Amino acid sequence: MSNLNTEMVEKYRNNFLQEVTANVEEGEWVKMCMQCGVCSGSCPLGPYWDHPPQELFMMIRAGKREEVLTSSSMWMCTSCYNCVARCPRGLPITHIMHGLAHYADRLGIAPKGQQTRKFANLFWDNLTKTGRVNELRLGISLYFMNGFAAGVKKALSMAGMGMGMMKTKRLSPMEYFGGHSIKDKKGLQAILKKAKEIELAKEQKF
Ligand code: SF4
Ligand code: SF4
């Protein structure tokens, strides 16, 4: 168990709702859920998940910490906002889903082989380096995220499309080494550092 996870188990013993309220983005909204099930009924993907949103919120209130935080469900949310548009209580469900996923990741207990989790982390690392997504680097890292052999196989299967994109100047191999970036990269790093500090301070308050 990671240090942070152990610390949080101790700190919020028997009160998972309070833990979510304090540490998950928009988590303070979970207590407003009236369990009507509209979000789960509106979610195009919910029926294929272990736990659609309404069920996750019920489990949070029931103190099912491990089942919620190790679930792959919130990692599958595509941010379509169907649930948010229909929730009669106005819960920011999409943000809570991503907040739960991020929190589980920080605690080190998110499901390891989860593909969208891997993608989310690769995307974040790619984006925060320069403030702009380097599509070529991101594409290559996605091909190889499940190992070298799988990456080569995937790259070969997409070679035709890649060549076509290069011919039409939609893709340049040189982008790998440079690509677009924002002017103030140091400023971006300072903002991210400050955001982390605020998050930590919020944690220590509860
Ligand atoms: S639609 Fe809103 S109130 Fe209804 S179960 Fe979902 S989150 Fe709760
Ligand atoms: S935003 Fe996520 S949880 Fe909400 S309906 Fe879409 S996929 Fe489902």
PDB file of C-alpha atoms and ligand atoms in Angstrom:
ATOM      1  CA  MET A   1       0.000   0.000   0.000  1.00  0.00           C
ATOM      2  CA  SER A   2       1.436   3.450  -0.892  1.00  0.00           C
ATOM      3  CA  ASN A   3       2.282   5.862   1.938  1.00  0.00           C
ATOM      4  CA  LEU A   4      -0.366   8.354   0.878  1.00  0.00           C
ATOM      5  CA  ASN A   5      -3.012   5.632   0.686  1.00  0.00           C
ATOM      6  CA  THR A   6      -2.140   4.352   4.177  1.00  0.00           C
ATOM      7  CA  GLU A   7      -2.233   7.906   5.488  1.00  0.00           C
ATOM      8  CA  MET A   8      -5.667   8.509   3.994  1.00  0.00           C
ATOM      9  CA  VAL A   9      -7.069   5.214   5.325  1.00  0.00           C
ATOM     10  CA  GLU A  10      -5.953   6.258   8.812  1.00  0.00           C
ATOM     11  CA  LYS A  11      -7.156   9.811   8.475  1.00  0.00           C
ATOM     12  CA  TYR A  12     -10.658   9.076   7.187  1.00  0.00           C
ATOM     13  CA  ARG A  13     -11.273   5.778   8.922  1.00  0.00           C
ATOM     14  CA  ASN A  14     -14.903   4.779   8.318  1.00  0.00           C
ATOM     15  CA  ASN A  15     -15.759   7.993   6.518  1.00  0.00           C
ATOM     16  CA  PHE A  16     -15.124   7.565   2.825  1.00  0.00           C
ATOM     17  CA  LEU A  17     -17.683  10.238   1.921  1.00  0.00           C
ATOM     18  CA  GLN A  18     -15.677  12.782   3.897  1.00  0.00           C
ATOM     19  CA  GLU A  19     -12.471  11.623   2.194  1.00  0.00           C
ATOM     20  CA  VAL A  20     -14.067  12.103  -1.233  1.00  0.00           C
ATOM     21  CA  THR A  21     -15.467  15.492  -0.202  1.00  0.00           C
ATOM     22  CA  ALA A  22     -12.028  16.659   0.866  1.00  0.00           C
ATOM     23  CA  ASN A  23      -9.813  15.198  -1.832  1.00  0.00           C
ATOM     24  CA  VAL A  24     -11.734  14.573  -5.044  1.00  0.00           C
ATOM     25  CA  GLU A  25     -12.409  17.339  -7.533  1.00  0.00           C
ATOM     26  CA  GLU A  26     -16.087  18.384  -7.054  1.00  0.00           C
ATOM     27  CA  GLY A  27     -16.364  15.522  -4.522  1.00  0.00           C
ATOM     28  CA  GLU A  28     -18.392  17.730  -2.187  1.00  0.00           C
ATOM     29  CA  TRP A  29     -21.325  17.237  -4.585  1.00  0.00           C
ATOM     30  CA  VAL A  30     -21.632  13.486  -4.000  1.00  0.00           C
ATOM     31  CA  LYS A  31     -23.744  13.986  -0.860  1.00  0.00           C
ATOM     32  CA  MET A  32     -26.343  15.840  -2.993  1.00  0.00           C
ATOM     33  CA  CYS A  33     -27.095  12.758  -5.112  1.00  0.00           C
ATOM     34  CA  MET A  34     -30.657  11.507  -4.579  1.00  0.00           C
ATOM     35  CA  GLN A  35     -30.060   8.180  -6.329  1.00  0.00           C
ATOM     36  CA  CYS A  36     -32.650   8.740  -9.047  1.00  0.00           C
ATOM     37  CA  GLY A  37     -30.510   6.816 -11.564  1.00  0.00           C
ATOM     38  CA  VAL A  38     -30.995   9.303 -14.430  1.00  0.00           C
ATOM     39  CA  CYS A  39     -27.220   9.621 -14.929  1.00  0.00           C
ATOM     40  CA  SER A  40     -26.701   5.876 -15.233  1.00  0.00           C
ATOM     41  CA  GLY A  41     -29.685   5.584 -17.560  1.00  0.00           C
ATOM     42  CA  SER A  42     -28.311   8.400 -19.752  1.00  0.00           C
ATOM     43  CA  CYS A  43     -24.728   7.177 -19.889  1.00  0.00           C
ATOM     44  CA  PRO A  44     -24.051   5.541 -23.253  1.00  0.00           C
ATOM     45  CA  LEU A  45     -21.296   3.397 -21.726  1.00  0.00           C
ATOM     46  CA  GLY A  46     -22.523   2.782 -18.183  1.00  0.00           C
ATOM     47  CA  PRO A  47     -24.173  -0.575 -18.965  1.00  0.00           C
ATOM     48  CA  TYR A  48     -20.730  -1.926 -19.935  1.00  0.00           C
ATOM     49  CA  TRP A  49     -18.979  -0.751 -16.770  1.00  0.00           C
ATOM     50  CA  ASP A  50     -18.714  -2.446 -13.383  1.00  0.00           C
ATOM     51  CA  HIS A  51     -20.343   0.592 -11.783  1.00  0.00           C
ATOM     52  CA  PRO A  52     -22.180   3.420 -13.575  1.00  0.00           C
ATOM     53  CA  PRO A  53     -22.123   6.865 -11.865  1.00  0.00           C
ATOM     54  CA  GLN A  54     -25.210   6.541  -9.635  1.00  0.00           C
ATOM     55  CA  GLU A  55     -23.896   3.226  -8.316  1.00  0.00           C
ATOM     56  CA  LEU A  56     -20.439   4.697  -7.621  1.00  0.00           C
ATOM     57  CA  PHE A  57     -22.012   7.553  -5.641  1.00  0.00           C
ATOM     58  CA  MET A  58     -24.111   5.088  -3.636  1.00  0.00           C
ATOM     59  CA  MET A  59     -20.975   3.018  -2.913  1.00  0.00           C
ATOM     60  CA  ILE A  60     -19.107   6.122  -1.744  1.00  0.00           C
ATOM     61  CA  ARG A  61     -21.838   6.843   0.773  1.00  0.00           C
ATOM     62  CA  ALA A  62     -21.837   3.184   1.831  1.00  0.00           C
ATOM     63  CA  GLY A  63     -18.095   3.419   2.571  1.00  0.00           C
ATOM     64  CA  LYS A  64     -16.999   0.955  -0.128  1.00  0.00           C
ATOM     65  CA  ARG A  65     -13.620   2.638  -0.473  1.00  0.00           C
ATOM     66  CA  GLU A  66     -11.594  -0.128  -2.057  1.00  0.00           C
ATOM     67  CA  GLU A  67     -14.287  -1.172  -4.553  1.00  0.00           C
ATOM     68  CA  VAL A  68     -14.679   2.430  -5.742  1.00  0.00           C
ATOM     69  CA  LEU A  69     -11.030   3.445  -5.956  1.00  0.00           C
ATOM     70  CA  THR A  70      -9.828   0.265  -7.636  1.00  0.00           C
ATOM     71  CA  SER A  71     -12.695   0.278 -10.135  1.00  0.00           C
ATOM     72  CA  SER A  72     -11.976   0.849 -13.818  1.00  0.00           C
ATOM     73  CA  SER A  73     -15.382   2.489 -14.366  1.00  0.00           C
ATOM     74  CA  MET A  74     -14.445   6.142 -13.883  1.00  0.00           C
ATOM     75  CA  TRP A  75     -11.495   5.681 -16.262  1.00  0.00           C
ATOM     76  CA  MET A  76     -13.952   4.857 -19.057  1.00  0.00           C
ATOM     77  CA  CYS A  77     -15.868   8.150 -18.883  1.00  0.00           C
ATOM     78  CA  THR A  78     -15.669   9.873 -22.276  1.00  0.00           C
ATOM     79  CA  SER A  79     -16.811  13.303 -21.005  1.00  0.00           C
ATOM     80  CA  CYS A  80     -19.903  13.287 -23.198  1.00  0.00           C
ATOM     81  CA  TYR A  81     -21.791  15.269 -20.487  1.00  0.00           C
ATOM     82  CA  ASN A  82     -25.103  13.446 -21.092  1.00  0.00           C
ATOM     83  CA  CYS A  83     -25.357  12.789 -17.362  1.00  0.00           C
ATOM     84  CA  VAL A  84     -24.568  16.377 -16.384  1.00  0.00           C
ATOM     85  CA  ALA A  85     -27.204  17.750 -18.771  1.00  0.00           C
ATOM     86  CA  ARG A  86     -29.887  15.523 -17.211  1.00  0.00           C
ATOM     87  CA  CYS A  87     -29.080  15.304 -13.510  1.00  0.00           C
ATOM     88  CA  PRO A  88     -32.030  16.911 -11.652  1.00  0.00           C
ATOM     89  CA  ARG A  89     -29.694  17.910  -8.813  1.00  0.00           C
ATOM     90  CA  GLY A  90     -27.127  19.542 -11.113  1.00  0.00           C
ATOM     91  CA  LEU A  91     -24.204  17.375 -10.044  1.00  0.00           C
ATOM     92  CA  PRO A  92     -20.992  17.862 -12.087  1.00  0.00           C
ATOM     93  CA  ILE A  93     -20.869  14.090 -12.624  1.00  0.00           C
ATOM     94  CA  THR A  94     -18.234  14.114 -15.387  1.00  0.00           C
ATOM     95  CA  HIS A  95     -15.819  16.074 -13.191  1.00  0.00           C
ATOM     96  CA  ILE A  96     -16.441  13.789 -10.227  1.00  0.00           C
ATOM     97  CA  MET A  97     -15.716  10.738 -12.420  1.00  0.00           C
ATOM     98  CA  HIS A  98     -12.398  12.217 -13.566  1.00  0.00           C
ATOM     99  CA  GLY A  99     -11.695  13.440 -10.025  1.00  0.00           C
ATOM    100  CA  LEU A 100     -12.152   9.924  -8.634  1.00  0.00           C
ATOM    101  CA  ALA A 101      -9.853   8.491 -11.308  1.00  0.00           C
ATOM    102  CA  HIS A 102      -7.184  11.105 -10.585  1.00  0.00           C
ATOM    103  CA  TYR A 103      -7.435  10.552  -6.830  1.00  0.00           C
ATOM    104  CA  ALA A 104      -7.087   6.765  -7.199  1.00  0.00           C
ATOM    105  CA  ASP A 105      -4.038   7.381  -9.387  1.00  0.00           C
ATOM    106  CA  ARG A 106      -2.449   9.672  -6.782  1.00  0.00           C
ATOM    107  CA  LEU A 107      -3.024   7.046  -4.106  1.00  0.00           C
ATOM    108  CA  GLY A 108      -1.344   4.437  -6.315  1.00  0.00           C
ATOM    109  CA  ILE A 109      -4.347   2.077  -6.280  1.00  0.00           C
ATOM    110  CA  ALA A 110      -5.849   2.666  -9.731  1.00  0.00           C
ATOM    111  CA  PRO A 111      -6.115  -0.505 -11.844  1.00  0.00           C
ATOM    112  CA  LYS A 112      -2.696  -1.097 -13.390  1.00  0.00           C
ATOM    113  CA  GLY A 113      -3.455  -2.386 -16.878  1.00  0.00           C
ATOM    114  CA  GLN A 114      -6.272   0.084 -17.559  1.00  0.00           C
ATOM    115  CA  GLN A 115      -5.782   1.439 -21.090  1.00  0.00           C
ATOM    116  CA  THR A 116      -7.512   4.805 -20.671  1.00  0.00           C
ATOM    117  CA  ARG A 117      -5.473   5.369 -17.510  1.00  0.00           C
ATOM    118  CA  LYS A 118      -2.279   4.809 -19.476  1.00  0.00           C
ATOM    119  CA  PHE A 119      -3.543   7.116 -22.202  1.00  0.00           C
ATOM    120  CA  ALA A 120      -4.510   9.833 -19.693  1.00  0.00           C
ATOM    121  CA  ASN A 121      -1.039   9.789 -18.130  1.00  0.00           C
ATOM    122  CA  LEU A 122       0.760   9.822 -21.500  1.00  0.00           C
ATOM    123  CA  PHE A 123      -1.447  12.680 -22.702  1.00  0.00           C
ATOM    124  CA  TRP A 124      -0.803  14.712 -19.537  1.00  0.00           C
ATOM    125  CA  ASP A 125       2.996  14.228 -19.707  1.00  0.00           C
ATOM    126  CA  ASN A 126       3.012  15.112 -23.394  1.00  0.00           C
ATOM    127  CA  LEU A 127       0.878  18.236 -22.942  1.00  0.00           C
ATOM    128  CA  THR A 128       2.578  19.655 -19.861  1.00  0.00           C
ATOM    129  CA  LYS A 129       6.094  19.525 -21.328  1.00  0.00           C
ATOM    130  CA  THR A 130       5.501  22.345 -23.799  1.00  0.00           C
ATOM    131  CA  GLY A 131       1.906  23.459 -23.230  1.00  0.00           C
ATOM    132  CA  ARG A 132       0.860  21.985 -26.583  1.00  0.00           C
ATOM    133  CA  VAL A 133       0.263  18.397 -27.559  1.00  0.00           C
ATOM    134  CA  ASN A 134       2.987  16.964 -29.777  1.00  0.00           C
ATOM    135  CA  GLU A 135       0.772  14.625 -31.798  1.00  0.00           C
ATOM    136  CA  LEU A 136       3.582  12.599 -33.313  1.00  0.00           C
ATOM    137  CA  ARG A 137       5.193  11.886 -29.947  1.00  0.00           C
ATOM    138  CA  LEU A 138       1.822  11.102 -28.424  1.00  0.00           C
ATOM    139  CA  GLY A 139       0.954   8.721 -31.270  1.00  0.00           C
ATOM    140  CA  ILE A 140       4.278   6.898 -30.950  1.00  0.00           C
ATOM    141  CA  SER A 141       4.029   6.625 -27.169  1.00  0.00           C
ATOM    142  CA  LEU A 142       0.506   5.221 -27.552  1.00  0.00           C
ATOM    143  CA  TYR A 143       1.693   2.583 -30.001  1.00  0.00           C
ATOM    144  CA  PHE A 144       4.389   1.476 -27.559  1.00  0.00           C
ATOM    145  CA  MET A 145       2.437   1.784 -24.279  1.00  0.00           C
ATOM    146  CA  ASN A 146       1.854  -1.980 -24.148  1.00  0.00           C
ATOM    147  CA  GLY A 147       5.450  -2.968 -24.894  1.00  0.00           C
ATOM    148  CA  PHE A 148       7.959  -2.905 -27.738  1.00  0.00           C
ATOM    149  CA  ALA A 149       6.613  -5.849 -29.771  1.00  0.00           C
ATOM    150  CA  ALA A 150       3.017  -4.566 -29.616  1.00  0.00           C
ATOM    151  CA  GLY A 151       4.296  -1.110 -30.627  1.00  0.00           C
ATOM    152  CA  VAL A 152       6.148  -2.372 -33.691  1.00  0.00           C
ATOM    153  CA  LYS A 153       3.108  -4.403 -34.745  1.00  0.00           C
ATOM    154  CA  LYS A 154       0.825  -1.399 -34.356  1.00  0.00           C
ATOM    155  CA  ALA A 155       3.248   0.955 -36.173  1.00  0.00           C
ATOM    156  CA  LEU A 156       3.509  -1.448 -39.114  1.00  0.00           C
ATOM    157  CA  SER A 157      -0.267  -1.773 -39.331  1.00  0.00           C
ATOM    158  CA  MET A 158      -0.583   2.026 -39.492  1.00  0.00           C
ATOM    159  CA  ALA A 159       2.371   2.608 -41.854  1.00  0.00           C
ATOM    160  CA  GLY A 160       0.129   3.222 -44.901  1.00  0.00           C
ATOM    161  CA  MET A 161      -1.837   5.910 -43.135  1.00  0.00           C
ATOM    162  CA  GLY A 162       1.352   7.528 -41.795  1.00  0.00           C
ATOM    163  CA  MET A 163       2.904   7.699 -45.263  1.00  0.00           C
ATOM    164  CA  GLY A 164      -0.304   9.216 -46.627  1.00  0.00           C
ATOM    165  CA  MET A 165      -0.262  11.886 -43.910  1.00  0.00           C
ATOM    166  CA  MET A 166       3.357  12.715 -44.674  1.00  0.00           C
ATOM    167  CA  LYS A 167       2.634  12.999 -48.400  1.00  0.00           C
ATOM    168  CA  THR A 168      -0.191  15.450 -47.749  1.00  0.00           C
ATOM    169  CA  LYS A 169       1.977  17.332 -45.207  1.00  0.00           C
ATOM    170  CA  ARG A 170      -0.352  16.498 -42.319  1.00  0.00           C
ATOM    171  CA  LEU A 171       2.559  14.887 -40.490  1.00  0.00           C
ATOM    172  CA  SER A 172       6.266  15.646 -40.406  1.00  0.00           C
ATOM    173  CA  PRO A 173       8.897  13.394 -38.764  1.00  0.00           C
ATOM    174  CA  MET A 174      10.663  16.601 -37.664  1.00  0.00           C
ATOM    175  CA  GLU A 175       7.736  17.337 -35.363  1.00  0.00           C
ATOM    176  CA  TYR A 176       9.065  14.607 -33.091  1.00  0.00           C
ATOM    177  CA  PHE A 177      12.083  16.750 -32.183  1.00  0.00           C
ATOM    178  CA  GLY A 178      10.338  20.096 -31.915  1.00  0.00           C
ATOM    179  CA  GLY A 179       6.701  20.759 -32.615  1.00  0.00           C
ATOM    180  CA  HIS A 180       4.598  23.615 -31.297  1.00  0.00           C
ATOM    181  CA  SER A 181       5.000  24.999 -27.837  1.00  0.00           C
ATOM    182  CA  ILE A 182       3.629  27.926 -25.882  1.00  0.00           C
ATOM    183  CA  LYS A 183       5.858  30.984 -25.386  1.00  0.00           C
ATOM    184  CA  ASP A 184       5.951  30.874 -21.612  1.00  0.00           C
ATOM    185  CA  LYS A 185       6.803  27.278 -20.748  1.00  0.00           C
ATOM    186  CA  LYS A 186       8.313  28.323 -17.415  1.00  0.00           C
ATOM    187  CA  GLY A 187       5.071  30.121 -16.568  1.00  0.00           C
ATOM    188  CA  LEU A 188       3.100  26.955 -17.254  1.00  0.00           C
ATOM    189  CA  GLN A 189       5.397  24.910 -14.998  1.00  0.00           C
ATOM    190  CA  ALA A 190       4.981  27.541 -12.256  1.00  0.00           C
ATOM    191  CA  ILE A 191       1.157  27.334 -12.567  1.00  0.00           C
ATOM    192  CA  LEU A 192       1.242  23.528 -12.337  1.00  0.00           C
ATOM    193  CA  LYS A 193       3.565  23.668  -9.319  1.00  0.00           C
ATOM    194  CA  LYS A 194       1.257  26.142  -7.590  1.00  0.00           C
ATOM    195  CA  ALA A 195      -1.792  23.963  -8.358  1.00  0.00           C
ATOM    196  CA  LYS A 196      -0.034  21.000  -6.722  1.00  0.00           C
ATOM    197  CA  GLU A 197       0.765  23.090  -3.645  1.00  0.00           C
ATOM    198  CA  ILE A 198      -2.889  24.197  -3.372  1.00  0.00           C
ATOM    199  CA  GLU A 199      -4.031  20.581  -3.691  1.00  0.00           C
ATOM    200  CA  LEU A 200      -1.620  19.482  -0.932  1.00  0.00           C
ATOM    201  CA  ALA A 201      -2.687  22.341   1.344  1.00  0.00           C
ATOM    202  CA  LYS A 202      -6.343  21.363   0.815  1.00  0.00           C
ATOM    203  CA  GLU A 203      -5.509  17.768   1.781  1.00  0.00           C
ATOM    204  CA  GLN A 204      -3.753  18.869   4.984  1.00  0.00           C
ATOM    205  CA  LYS A 205      -6.735  21.004   6.006  1.00  0.00           C
ATOM    206  CA  PHE A 206      -9.037  18.007   6.304  1.00  0.00           C
TER     207      PHE A 206
HETATM  208  S1  SF4 B   1     -28.790  11.919 -12.010  1.00  0.00           S
HETATM  209 FE1  SF4 B   1     -27.873  13.141 -10.369  1.00  0.00          FE
HETATM  210  S2  SF4 B   1     -29.207  12.836  -8.571  1.00  0.00           S
HETATM  211 FE2  SF4 B   1     -29.713  11.243 -10.069  1.00  0.00          FE
HETATM  212  S3  SF4 B   1     -28.434   9.460  -9.462  1.00  0.00           S
HETATM  213 FE3  SF4 B   1     -27.270  10.605 -10.991  1.00  0.00          FE
HETATM  214  S4  SF4 B   1     -25.999  12.025  -9.812  1.00  0.00           S
HETATM  215 FE4  SF4 B   1     -27.598  11.271  -8.460  1.00  0.00          FE
HETATM  216  S1  SF4 B   2     -19.902  12.088 -19.085  1.00  0.00           S
HETATM  217 FE1  SF4 B   2     -19.076  10.071 -18.565  1.00  0.00          FE
HETATM  218  S2  SF4 B   2     -20.388   9.293 -16.926  1.00  0.00           S
HETATM  219 FE2  SF4 B   2     -21.467  11.001 -17.897  1.00  0.00          FE
HETATM  220  S3  SF4 B   2     -22.785  10.058 -19.436  1.00  0.00           S
HETATM  221 FE3  SF4 B   2     -20.876  10.600 -20.470  1.00  0.00          FE
HETATM  222  S4  SF4 B   2     -19.566   8.773 -20.346  1.00  0.00           S
HETATM  223 FE4  SF4 B   2     -21.228   8.520 -18.852  1.00  0.00          FE
END
